[in-house]
Amino acid sequence: MMGIAYRLVAQMKRLLRQEEGVIHKDWGGRLPIALVYPNTYYIGMSSLAVHVLYRWLNQPRDVVCERVFHSVETHPQKEELPLSLESQRPLQEFSALAFTVSYELDYFHIVDILRRAGIPLLAAQRDETWPLMIAGGPAVSANPEPLADILDIFAVGEAEALLPSLLEVLPEACHVARPRALDLLAALPGLYVPMRHNAPVRRVWQRDLDASPAMTQIYTPHTEFGDRGLIEIGRGCWRSCRFCLTGFTYRPTRYVSMEVVLNLAREVQKYRDKVGLVSAAVSDHPQIDPVVTELRRMGLKVAVSSLRIDSLSETLMRALAESDTQTLTIAPEAGSPRLRQLINKPQDETRLLEMVSLAARYNFPQLKMYFMIGHPGETDADVEAIVDLISAVRARFPRHIVINATPYVPKPHTPFQWAAMAPADVLAARIAYLEKRLQPWRVTVRSDSPAWAEVEGALARGDRRLGKVLIEMERTSLREWKRALKRAGLSVQEYLRARSYDETLPWSVVDSGVTRAFLAREMQRAQETMTQTAPDEAEGCLL
Ligand code: SF4
């Protein structure tokens, strides 16, 4: 045990020495909050959410916030106590644990963290001698139910809008009897407290992004973005692609003004010569061309995540090429115009191919294209259409092409929340087909495991009974998952099936602000597209 702790502390100190921007505060008289990211340090520090929450939680003088990760450098051993990075204190010394959860598969890590920390796993078993546990982030904000028996409070919506009232009440809530604390917190906007049955909870959101800019706080080489500072330039997306959680749960679309983006870029310039612009759809920012032109004039390199073809300009493409961008990423999501119309992400193929030719002229070493496999209504013909599209792309782009063929997982609060998830064997067969067809053209096909996508699918649209399954699992493996499901008398198919319009959905505890009628209408439109334009060969249709 001593050896494990010594190794962990040594790893943490090594990482801290390489960080710039870390906040060290004395604990005396302050409320200690652990910001917990239930995955590795590397992945957590690549998430802008960790940076901004860390900064905002440390802003009040009477709060000290330190980071905790599921693992630091190596996979944690069973008996390894989770410690905070800054002062290497165990979780039990904190008054509150604030989990930020991006992915459903990280739920396993949450349980593992609590178990290793020696904290009772059920909220009902914990009194005020244990830290209060609050969770937020896209996954739990959309559907907190699988964790509703485990964590105490769920933040529904955006942190800037939630934190002022939460931080006002938290010092008292952490020092009174737990039932009273839950009453206090259940009265705040945007907080779901399962033990107080205060559902549905309306999502809260920040009106003015200029008032609370989000950017990298800590610079470290040990992230995916070690060479740059990240700046959020917009949030939400108005395009309503029917599969997209971001498109429906971060409404309305808001942008950071050019003036603020450039001010933040000056901050980044103190640490790095490259800025990563972050938004659901970066190229949709109304001033994207002047922003990147000015950033280049300031001598900064520019990077972006993925781009919308229809709003991608040559100015942006040139700025990326001049910034030594290695990979240009676009996301057609589906191969055929029919399926793109069905998912409501229509993209003109002629324009797409023009942009690919332009990318070739600007000498990008790699082109990456995102597709989802298993959209509702997808047929074998739609998968064949990906092959056709890539063949046209290959003819125009001579360098390395990567396609990400990700299994599609229906998400709550989207029009496809009622759709069945494609069976894992269908997904696996379609991905294998793509690999076989594209390999001769030197196209790399990457994909996530269809079997794990099923687990993600169950958790994404899961209910409270899955909490028992999470607790029952002794380690994170597919075998353990199946065993725990069986012991709980559950089947994964219950969660992956199509839902009827009249059933109560577990995630109705969250009011996303988008009406059920709107989502249902969008789903019906998708179904009309299926029947109007389905190819003769409709076999394999997933709905
Ligand atoms: S997939 Fe992209 S363009 Fe479509 S709604 Fe989501 S963020 Fe917007």
Coordinates of C-alpha atoms and ligand atoms in Angstrom, one line a residue:
M1 CA 0.0 0.0 0.0
M2 CA 2.7 2.4 1.0
G3 CA 4.6 1.7 -2.2
I4 CA 1.5 2.4 -4.3
A5 CA 0.8 5.7 -2.5
Y6 CA 4.5 6.7 -2.9
R7 CA 4.4 6.0 -6.6
L8 CA 1.2 7.9 -7.1
V9 CA 2.4 11.0 -5.2
A10 CA 5.6 10.9 -7.2
Q11 CA 3.7 10.8 -10.5
M12 CA 1.5 13.7 -9.3
K13 CA 4.4 15.8 -8.3
R14 CA 6.1 15.2 -11.7
L15 CA 2.9 16.3 -13.5
L16 CA 2.5 19.4 -11.4
R17 CA 6.1 20.4 -12.1
Q18 CA 5.2 20.5 -15.8
E19 CA 2.0 22.5 -15.4
E20 CA 1.7 26.3 -15.8
G21 CA -1.4 28.0 -14.4
V22 CA -2.1 25.6 -11.5
I23 CA -3.8 27.3 -8.5
H24 CA -2.4 26.5 -5.1
K25 CA -4.5 27.8 -2.2
D26 CA -4.1 27.3 1.5
W27 CA -6.9 25.2 3.0
G28 CA -7.3 27.2 6.2
G29 CA -10.9 28.5 6.6
R30 CA -11.8 27.5 3.0
L31 CA -14.5 25.1 1.7
P32 CA -12.5 22.3 -0.1
I33 CA -14.1 21.1 -3.3
A34 CA -12.7 18.3 -5.4
L35 CA -13.2 18.6 -9.1
V36 CA -13.4 15.0 -10.2
Y37 CA -12.8 13.9 -13.8
P38 CA -13.7 10.2 -14.1
N39 CA -11.1 9.3 -16.6
T40 CA -7.3 9.8 -17.1
Y41 CA -5.4 12.9 -16.4
Y42 CA -4.5 13.1 -20.1
I43 CA -8.2 13.0 -21.2
G44 CA -9.4 15.2 -18.4
M45 CA -6.8 17.9 -19.1
S46 CA -7.8 17.8 -22.8
S47 CA -11.3 18.8 -21.8
L48 CA -12.0 22.5 -21.7
A49 CA -14.7 21.9 -19.0
V50 CA -12.0 20.8 -16.5
H51 CA -10.1 24.0 -17.1
V52 CA -13.0 26.4 -16.8
L53 CA -14.6 24.7 -13.8
Y54 CA -11.2 24.7 -12.0
R55 CA -10.9 28.4 -12.6
W56 CA -14.5 29.3 -11.6
L57 CA -14.6 27.0 -8.5
N58 CA -11.3 28.6 -7.3
Q59 CA -12.6 32.2 -7.9
P60 CA -14.4 32.7 -4.5
R61 CA -11.8 33.5 -1.8
D62 CA -13.5 31.1 0.6
V63 CA -13.3 28.0 -1.7
V64 CA -10.3 25.9 -2.6
C65 CA -10.7 23.5 -5.5
E66 CA -8.3 20.7 -6.4
R67 CA -8.4 18.2 -9.3
V68 CA -8.9 14.4 -9.0
F69 CA -8.7 12.0 -11.9
H70 CA -9.7 8.4 -12.1
S71 CA -6.1 7.6 -13.0
V72 CA -3.0 9.7 -13.3
E73 CA -0.4 8.0 -15.5
T74 CA -1.0 4.3 -15.0
H75 CA -4.2 2.4 -14.5
P76 CA -5.1 2.5 -10.8
Q77 CA -4.7 -0.6 -8.7
K78 CA -7.7 -1.9 -6.7
E79 CA -6.3 -0.6 -3.4
E80 CA -5.1 2.8 -4.7
L81 CA -6.6 5.7 -2.8
P82 CA -7.8 8.5 -5.2
L83 CA -5.8 11.7 -4.2
S84 CA -6.2 15.3 -5.3
L85 CA -3.4 16.4 -7.6
E86 CA -2.6 19.7 -5.9
S87 CA -2.1 18.6 -2.3
Q88 CA -2.4 14.8 -2.6
R89 CA -5.3 14.7 -0.1
P90 CA -7.8 11.8 -0.1
L91 CA -11.4 12.5 -1.2
Q92 CA -12.9 12.1 2.2
E93 CA -11.1 15.3 3.3
F94 CA -13.2 17.4 0.8
S95 CA -16.6 18.9 1.7
A96 CA -17.9 18.4 -1.8
L97 CA -17.0 16.3 -4.9
A98 CA -17.9 18.0 -8.2
F99 CA -17.9 15.4 -11.0
T100 CA -17.8 16.6 -14.6
V101 CA -19.0 13.7 -16.8
S102 CA -18.8 13.8 -20.6
Y103 CA -19.3 10.1 -21.4
E104 CA -21.6 7.4 -20.2
L105 CA -18.8 4.8 -20.1
D106 CA -17.1 7.0 -17.4
Y107 CA -20.0 6.0 -15.0
F108 CA -17.9 2.8 -14.2
H109 CA -15.0 5.0 -13.2
I110 CA -17.2 7.1 -10.9
V111 CA -18.2 4.0 -8.9
D112 CA -14.6 2.8 -8.9
I113 CA -13.3 6.1 -7.5
L114 CA -15.9 6.0 -4.7
R115 CA -15.1 2.4 -4.0
R116 CA -11.4 3.0 -3.8
A117 CA -12.0 6.0 -1.6
G118 CA -13.9 3.9 0.8
I119 CA -17.1 6.0 0.4
P120 CA -20.5 4.3 0.6
L121 CA -21.8 3.9 -2.9
L122 CA -25.5 4.7 -2.3
A123 CA -26.5 8.3 -1.6
A124 CA -29.0 7.1 0.9
Q125 CA -26.2 5.5 3.0
R126 CA -24.3 8.7 3.3
D127 CA -24.8 11.4 6.0
E128 CA -23.2 14.7 6.5
T129 CA -19.9 13.1 7.5
W130 CA -19.3 12.3 3.8
P131 CA -18.7 14.8 1.0
L132 CA -21.7 16.0 -0.9
M133 CA -21.6 14.7 -4.5
I134 CA -22.6 16.8 -7.4
A135 CA -22.4 15.8 -11.1
G136 CA -22.7 17.8 -14.3
G137 CA -21.6 17.6 -17.9
P138 CA -23.3 16.5 -21.1
A139 CA -24.0 12.8 -20.2
V140 CA -25.6 13.3 -16.8
S141 CA -27.2 16.6 -17.7
A142 CA -29.1 14.7 -20.4
N143 CA -30.1 11.7 -18.3
P144 CA -29.0 11.5 -14.6
E145 CA -31.1 8.4 -13.8
P146 CA -28.5 5.6 -14.0
L147 CA -26.5 7.5 -11.3
A148 CA -29.5 8.8 -9.4
D149 CA -29.1 6.4 -6.5
I150 CA -25.4 6.9 -6.3
L151 CA -24.7 10.7 -6.5
D152 CA -26.6 13.3 -4.5
I153 CA -27.2 16.2 -6.9
F154 CA -27.2 16.7 -10.6
A155 CA -26.5 20.0 -12.3
V156 CA -28.8 20.3 -15.3
G157 CA -27.3 22.9 -17.7
E158 CA -24.3 25.2 -18.0
A159 CA -21.9 25.8 -15.1
E160 CA -21.7 29.6 -15.4
A161 CA -25.5 29.8 -14.9
L162 CA -25.5 27.3 -12.0
L163 CA -22.4 28.1 -10.0
P164 CA -23.3 31.5 -8.5
S165 CA -26.3 30.2 -6.5
L166 CA -24.7 26.9 -5.8
L167 CA -21.5 28.4 -4.4
E168 CA -23.7 30.7 -2.2
V169 CA -25.6 27.8 -0.7
L170 CA -22.8 25.1 -0.6
P171 CA -20.9 26.3 2.5
E172 CA -24.1 26.0 4.6
A173 CA -25.2 22.7 2.8
C174 CA -21.8 21.1 3.6
H175 CA -22.2 21.8 7.3
V176 CA -25.8 20.9 8.1
A177 CA -27.5 17.5 8.4
R178 CA -27.7 15.9 5.0
P179 CA -31.5 16.0 4.7
R180 CA -31.5 19.7 5.3
A181 CA -28.6 20.1 2.8
L182 CA -30.6 18.3 0.1
D183 CA -33.6 20.6 0.8
L184 CA -31.5 23.7 0.4
L185 CA -30.0 22.5 -2.9
A186 CA -33.3 21.2 -4.3
A187 CA -34.6 24.7 -4.1
L188 CA -32.0 26.1 -6.5
P189 CA -32.6 26.4 -10.2
G190 CA -31.0 23.7 -12.4
L191 CA -30.3 21.2 -9.6
Y192 CA -31.9 17.8 -9.7
V193 CA -31.9 16.1 -6.3
P194 CA -33.3 12.6 -6.7
M195 CA -33.9 12.1 -3.0
R196 CA -36.1 15.2 -3.0
H197 CA -38.0 14.1 -6.2
N198 CA -37.8 17.7 -7.5
A199 CA -38.2 16.7 -11.2
P200 CA -38.6 17.8 -13.9
V201 CA -35.7 20.3 -13.6
R202 CA -35.4 22.9 -16.3
R203 CA -32.0 23.2 -17.9
V204 CA -30.3 26.5 -17.2
W205 CA -28.0 28.3 -19.6
Q206 CA -25.7 31.3 -19.8
R207 CA -27.0 34.1 -21.9
D208 CA -23.8 36.1 -22.5
L209 CA -20.7 34.1 -23.3
D210 CA -18.6 37.2 -23.3
A211 CA -19.3 37.6 -19.6
S212 CA -17.7 34.2 -18.7
P213 CA -15.1 33.4 -21.3
A214 CA -13.9 29.8 -21.4
M215 CA -10.2 29.1 -22.1
T216 CA -7.3 26.9 -21.1
Q217 CA -6.3 27.5 -17.5
I218 CA -3.5 25.0 -17.1
Y219 CA -0.9 24.5 -19.7
T220 CA 0.8 21.0 -19.7
P221 CA 2.4 18.9 -22.4
H222 CA 0.4 15.9 -21.2
T223 CA -2.8 16.5 -23.1
E224 CA -4.0 16.1 -26.6
F225 CA -3.7 19.8 -27.0
G226 CA -0.4 20.4 -25.3
D227 CA 0.9 22.6 -28.1
R228 CA -2.0 25.1 -27.9
G229 CA -4.4 27.1 -25.7
L230 CA -8.1 26.4 -26.2
I231 CA -10.7 29.2 -26.5
E232 CA -14.4 28.6 -26.7
I233 CA -15.8 30.8 -29.5
G234 CA -19.4 29.6 -29.5
R235 CA -21.9 27.3 -27.8
G236 CA -24.9 25.4 -29.1
C237 CA -25.8 24.8 -32.8
W238 CA -28.9 25.8 -34.7
R239 CA -28.7 23.1 -37.3
S240 CA -30.8 20.5 -35.6
C241 CA -29.1 17.3 -36.9
R242 CA -31.5 14.7 -35.5
F243 CA -28.9 12.5 -33.9
C244 CA -27.0 15.3 -32.1
L245 CA -27.1 15.8 -28.4
T246 CA -25.2 19.0 -28.5
G247 CA -27.6 20.4 -31.1
F248 CA -30.6 20.0 -28.8
T249 CA -29.2 20.4 -25.3
Y250 CA -27.1 23.5 -25.7
R251 CA -29.7 25.8 -27.2
P252 CA -29.8 28.6 -28.1
T253 CA -26.7 29.1 -30.3
R254 CA -24.5 31.8 -28.9
Y255 CA -21.2 33.2 -30.0
V256 CA -18.3 34.9 -28.2
S257 CA -17.6 38.3 -29.8
M258 CA -14.5 38.8 -31.9
E259 CA -13.1 41.3 -29.4
V260 CA -13.3 38.9 -26.5
V261 CA -11.8 36.0 -28.6
L262 CA -8.8 38.2 -29.5
N263 CA -8.3 39.3 -25.9
L264 CA -8.3 35.7 -24.8
A265 CA -5.9 34.9 -27.6
R266 CA -3.5 37.5 -26.2
E267 CA -3.6 35.5 -22.9
V268 CA -2.9 32.3 -24.8
Q269 CA 0.1 33.9 -26.5
K270 CA 1.9 34.2 -23.1
Y271 CA 2.1 30.4 -23.1
R272 CA 1.7 29.0 -26.6
D273 CA 1.9 30.2 -30.2
K274 CA -1.2 28.3 -31.2
V275 CA -4.9 28.7 -30.4
G276 CA -7.5 25.9 -30.7
L277 CA -10.9 27.4 -31.4
V278 CA -13.7 25.4 -29.8
S279 CA -17.4 25.4 -30.7
A280 CA -20.0 22.9 -31.8
A281 CA -19.5 24.2 -35.3
V282 CA -16.5 26.5 -35.5
S283 CA -17.0 27.6 -39.1
D284 CA -20.5 28.8 -38.2
H285 CA -19.1 31.7 -36.1
P286 CA -20.4 34.8 -37.9
Q287 CA -16.9 36.4 -37.8
I288 CA -14.8 33.4 -38.3
D289 CA -12.8 34.7 -41.2
P290 CA -11.9 38.1 -39.6
V291 CA -11.1 36.2 -36.4
V292 CA -8.6 33.8 -38.0
T293 CA -7.1 36.6 -40.2
E294 CA -6.4 38.6 -37.1
L295 CA -5.1 35.7 -35.1
R296 CA -2.6 35.0 -38.0
R297 CA -1.7 38.7 -38.1
M298 CA -0.9 38.4 -34.4
G299 CA 1.5 35.6 -35.3
L300 CA -0.6 32.8 -33.8
K301 CA -1.2 29.5 -35.4
V302 CA -4.9 28.4 -35.5
A303 CA -6.4 24.9 -35.0
V304 CA -10.1 23.8 -35.0
S305 CA -11.9 20.6 -34.3
S306 CA -14.2 19.4 -37.1
L307 CA -15.6 21.7 -39.7
R308 CA -19.0 22.1 -41.5
I309 CA -18.4 21.9 -45.2
D310 CA -21.1 24.4 -46.1
S311 CA -19.6 27.2 -43.9
L312 CA -15.9 26.4 -44.5
S313 CA -14.2 29.2 -46.3
E314 CA -10.9 29.3 -48.1
T315 CA -9.7 31.9 -45.6
L316 CA -10.1 29.4 -42.8
M317 CA -8.6 26.6 -44.8
R318 CA -5.6 28.8 -45.6
A319 CA -5.1 29.8 -42.0
L320 CA -5.2 26.2 -40.9
A321 CA -2.7 25.2 -43.6
E322 CA -0.3 28.0 -42.6
S323 CA -0.6 26.9 -39.0
D324 CA 0.9 23.5 -39.9
T325 CA -2.4 21.7 -39.3
Q326 CA -1.7 18.0 -39.9
T327 CA -5.3 16.9 -40.3
L328 CA -8.3 18.5 -41.8
T329 CA -11.4 17.0 -40.3
I330 CA -14.9 17.0 -41.7
A331 CA -18.0 15.2 -40.6
P332 CA -20.4 14.1 -43.4
E333 CA -21.8 11.5 -40.8
A334 CA -23.6 9.5 -43.6
G335 CA -22.6 8.4 -47.1
S336 CA -25.8 8.9 -49.1
P337 CA -27.8 12.1 -49.7
R338 CA -30.9 10.1 -48.6
L339 CA -29.5 9.3 -45.2
R340 CA -28.0 12.7 -44.7
Q341 CA -31.5 14.1 -45.4
L342 CA -33.0 11.6 -42.9
I343 CA -30.6 12.7 -40.1
N344 CA -31.1 16.3 -41.2
K345 CA -27.5 16.9 -42.0
P346 CA -27.8 17.6 -45.7
Q347 CA -24.5 18.5 -47.3
D348 CA -24.0 19.1 -50.9
E349 CA -21.6 16.5 -52.3
T350 CA -20.3 18.7 -55.0
R351 CA -19.3 21.3 -52.4
L352 CA -17.8 18.6 -50.2
L353 CA -15.6 17.4 -53.1
E354 CA -14.6 20.9 -54.0
M355 CA -13.4 21.4 -50.4
V356 CA -11.5 18.1 -50.5
S357 CA -9.7 19.3 -53.7
L358 CA -8.9 22.5 -51.9
A359 CA -7.5 20.6 -49.0
A360 CA -5.3 18.7 -51.4
R361 CA -4.1 21.9 -53.0
Y362 CA -3.2 23.3 -49.5
N363 CA -1.2 20.1 -48.9
F364 CA -2.8 18.9 -45.7
P365 CA -1.0 15.7 -44.8
Q366 CA -4.2 14.0 -43.6
L367 CA -7.9 14.2 -44.2
K368 CA -10.2 12.8 -41.5
M369 CA -13.9 12.1 -42.1
Y370 CA -16.4 11.2 -39.5
F371 CA -19.3 8.8 -40.2
M372 CA -21.8 7.2 -37.9
I373 CA -22.8 3.7 -38.6
G374 CA -26.3 2.5 -37.6
H375 CA -28.4 5.7 -38.0
P376 CA -32.1 4.9 -37.8
G377 CA -33.2 3.9 -41.3
E378 CA -29.7 3.0 -42.5
T379 CA -29.5 0.3 -45.1
D380 CA -26.6 -1.6 -46.7
A381 CA -27.0 0.7 -49.6
D382 CA -26.2 3.7 -47.3
V383 CA -23.0 2.0 -46.2
E384 CA -22.1 1.3 -49.9
A385 CA -22.6 5.0 -50.5
I386 CA -19.8 5.7 -48.0
V387 CA -17.5 3.6 -50.1
D388 CA -18.6 5.5 -53.2
L389 CA -18.1 8.9 -51.5
I390 CA -14.6 7.9 -50.3
S391 CA -13.7 6.7 -53.8
A392 CA -14.5 10.2 -55.1
V393 CA -12.5 11.7 -52.2
R394 CA -9.6 9.4 -52.9
A395 CA -9.5 10.6 -56.5
R396 CA -9.0 14.1 -55.2
F397 CA -6.9 13.7 -52.1
P398 CA -3.7 11.9 -52.6
R399 CA -2.4 11.8 -49.1
H400 CA -3.5 9.9 -46.0
I401 CA -7.3 9.5 -45.4
V402 CA -8.7 8.3 -42.1
I403 CA -12.4 7.6 -41.6
N404 CA -13.9 7.3 -38.2
A405 CA -16.9 4.9 -38.5
T406 CA -18.4 5.3 -35.1
P407 CA -21.4 3.2 -34.0
Y408 CA -24.4 5.5 -33.6
V409 CA -25.9 5.6 -30.1
P410 CA -29.4 7.2 -29.8
K411 CA -29.3 10.0 -27.2
P412 CA -32.0 11.4 -24.9
H413 CA -33.6 14.8 -25.8
T414 CA -33.0 14.3 -29.5
P415 CA -35.6 13.3 -32.1
F416 CA -33.9 9.9 -32.3
Q417 CA -34.5 9.3 -28.6
W418 CA -37.4 7.0 -29.6
A419 CA -35.3 5.0 -32.1
A420 CA -33.9 1.5 -31.7
M421 CA -30.2 1.2 -31.6
A422 CA -28.7 -1.0 -34.3
P423 CA -27.7 -4.4 -33.0
A424 CA -24.0 -4.8 -32.3
D425 CA -23.6 -7.6 -34.9
V426 CA -25.1 -5.4 -37.7
L427 CA -22.8 -2.5 -36.7
A428 CA -19.8 -4.9 -36.6
A429 CA -20.6 -6.3 -40.0
R430 CA -21.0 -2.9 -41.6
I431 CA -17.8 -1.6 -40.1
A432 CA -16.0 -4.8 -41.3
Y433 CA -17.4 -4.2 -44.7
L434 CA -16.0 -0.7 -44.9
E435 CA -12.6 -1.9 -43.7
K436 CA -12.5 -4.5 -46.4
R437 CA -13.7 -2.2 -49.2
L438 CA -11.5 0.8 -48.2
Q439 CA -8.3 -1.0 -47.3
P440 CA -7.1 -1.4 -50.9
W441 CA -7.3 2.4 -51.3
R442 CA -5.0 3.0 -48.4
V443 CA -7.8 4.4 -46.3
T444 CA -7.6 3.8 -42.6
V445 CA -10.9 2.9 -40.9
R446 CA -11.1 3.6 -37.2
S447 CA -14.1 2.6 -35.0
D448 CA -15.2 2.1 -31.5
S449 CA -16.3 -1.3 -30.3
P450 CA -19.9 -2.1 -31.2
A451 CA -20.2 -4.1 -28.0
W452 CA -19.2 -1.2 -25.8
A453 CA -21.4 1.1 -27.9
E454 CA -24.3 -1.1 -26.7
V455 CA -23.3 -0.5 -23.1
E456 CA -23.1 3.2 -23.8
G457 CA -26.5 3.0 -25.5
A458 CA -28.0 1.3 -22.4
L459 CA -26.6 3.9 -20.0
A460 CA -27.5 6.9 -22.3
R461 CA -31.2 5.9 -22.2
G462 CA -31.1 4.0 -19.0
D463 CA -33.1 4.2 -15.9
R464 CA -32.4 4.1 -12.2
R465 CA -32.2 0.3 -12.1
L466 CA -28.8 0.5 -13.8
G467 CA -27.3 2.0 -10.7
K468 CA -27.5 -1.4 -9.1
V469 CA -25.7 -2.9 -12.1
L470 CA -22.9 -0.3 -11.8
I471 CA -22.5 -1.1 -8.2
E472 CA -22.6 -4.8 -8.7
M473 CA -19.8 -4.9 -11.2
E474 CA -16.5 -5.9 -9.6
R475 CA -14.4 -4.6 -12.5
T476 CA -15.1 -2.9 -15.8
S477 CA -15.5 -5.5 -18.5
L478 CA -18.2 -6.6 -20.9
R479 CA -18.4 -9.9 -19.1
E480 CA -19.0 -8.3 -15.7
W481 CA -21.6 -5.9 -17.3
K482 CA -23.5 -8.9 -18.6
R483 CA -23.3 -10.8 -15.4
A484 CA -24.4 -7.8 -13.3
L485 CA -27.3 -7.1 -15.7
K486 CA -28.4 -10.7 -15.4
R487 CA -28.2 -10.6 -11.6
A488 CA -30.4 -7.4 -11.6
G489 CA -32.9 -9.2 -13.8
L490 CA -32.4 -6.8 -16.7
S491 CA -31.6 -7.3 -20.4
V492 CA -29.7 -4.8 -22.5
Q493 CA -32.4 -5.1 -25.2
E494 CA -34.8 -3.3 -22.8
Y495 CA -32.7 -0.2 -23.2
L496 CA -31.7 -0.4 -26.8
R497 CA -35.3 -1.0 -28.2
A498 CA -37.4 1.6 -29.9
R499 CA -39.6 3.6 -27.5
S500 CA -43.2 4.4 -28.1
Y501 CA -44.4 8.0 -28.1
D502 CA -46.7 7.5 -25.1
E503 CA -44.2 5.9 -22.7
T504 CA -42.6 7.9 -19.9
L505 CA -39.0 8.2 -20.7
P506 CA -36.5 8.0 -17.8
W507 CA -34.8 11.2 -18.8
S508 CA -38.1 13.2 -18.5
V509 CA -36.7 14.3 -15.1
V510 CA -34.8 16.8 -17.2
D511 CA -36.6 19.5 -19.1
S512 CA -34.1 20.5 -21.8
G513 CA -36.2 23.4 -23.0
V514 CA -37.0 21.8 -26.3
T515 CA -40.6 20.5 -26.4
R516 CA -41.4 16.9 -26.7
A517 CA -43.8 17.8 -29.5
F518 CA -41.0 19.4 -31.5
L519 CA -38.8 16.3 -31.1
A520 CA -41.7 14.0 -32.0
R521 CA -42.4 16.1 -35.2
E522 CA -38.7 15.8 -36.2
M523 CA -38.8 12.1 -35.6
Q524 CA -41.9 11.8 -37.8
R525 CA -40.2 13.8 -40.5
A526 CA -37.3 11.4 -40.4
Q527 CA -39.7 8.5 -40.7
E528 CA -41.4 10.1 -43.7
T529 CA -38.0 10.4 -45.3
M530 CA -37.5 6.7 -44.7
T531 CA -40.7 5.8 -46.4
Q532 CA -40.6 8.3 -49.2
T533 CA -37.0 7.7 -50.3
A534 CA -36.1 4.3 -49.0
P535 CA -34.3 2.3 -51.7
D536 CA -36.0 -0.8 -53.0
E537 CA -33.6 -2.9 -51.1
A538 CA -35.0 -2.0 -47.7
E539 CA -33.7 -5.1 -46.0
G540 CA -31.5 -4.3 -43.0
C541 CA -33.5 -1.2 -42.2
L542 CA -33.1 -0.6 -38.5
L543 CA -36.5 0.8 -37.5
Ligands
SF4_1 S1 -23.8 17.6 -35.7 FE1 -22.7 19.5 -35.8 S2 -23.9 20.8 -37.2 FE2 -25.2 19.1 -36.6 S3 -26.4 19.9 -34.8 FE3 -24.6 18.8 -34.0 S4 -23.1 20.4 -33.8 FE4 -24.6 21.2 -35.2

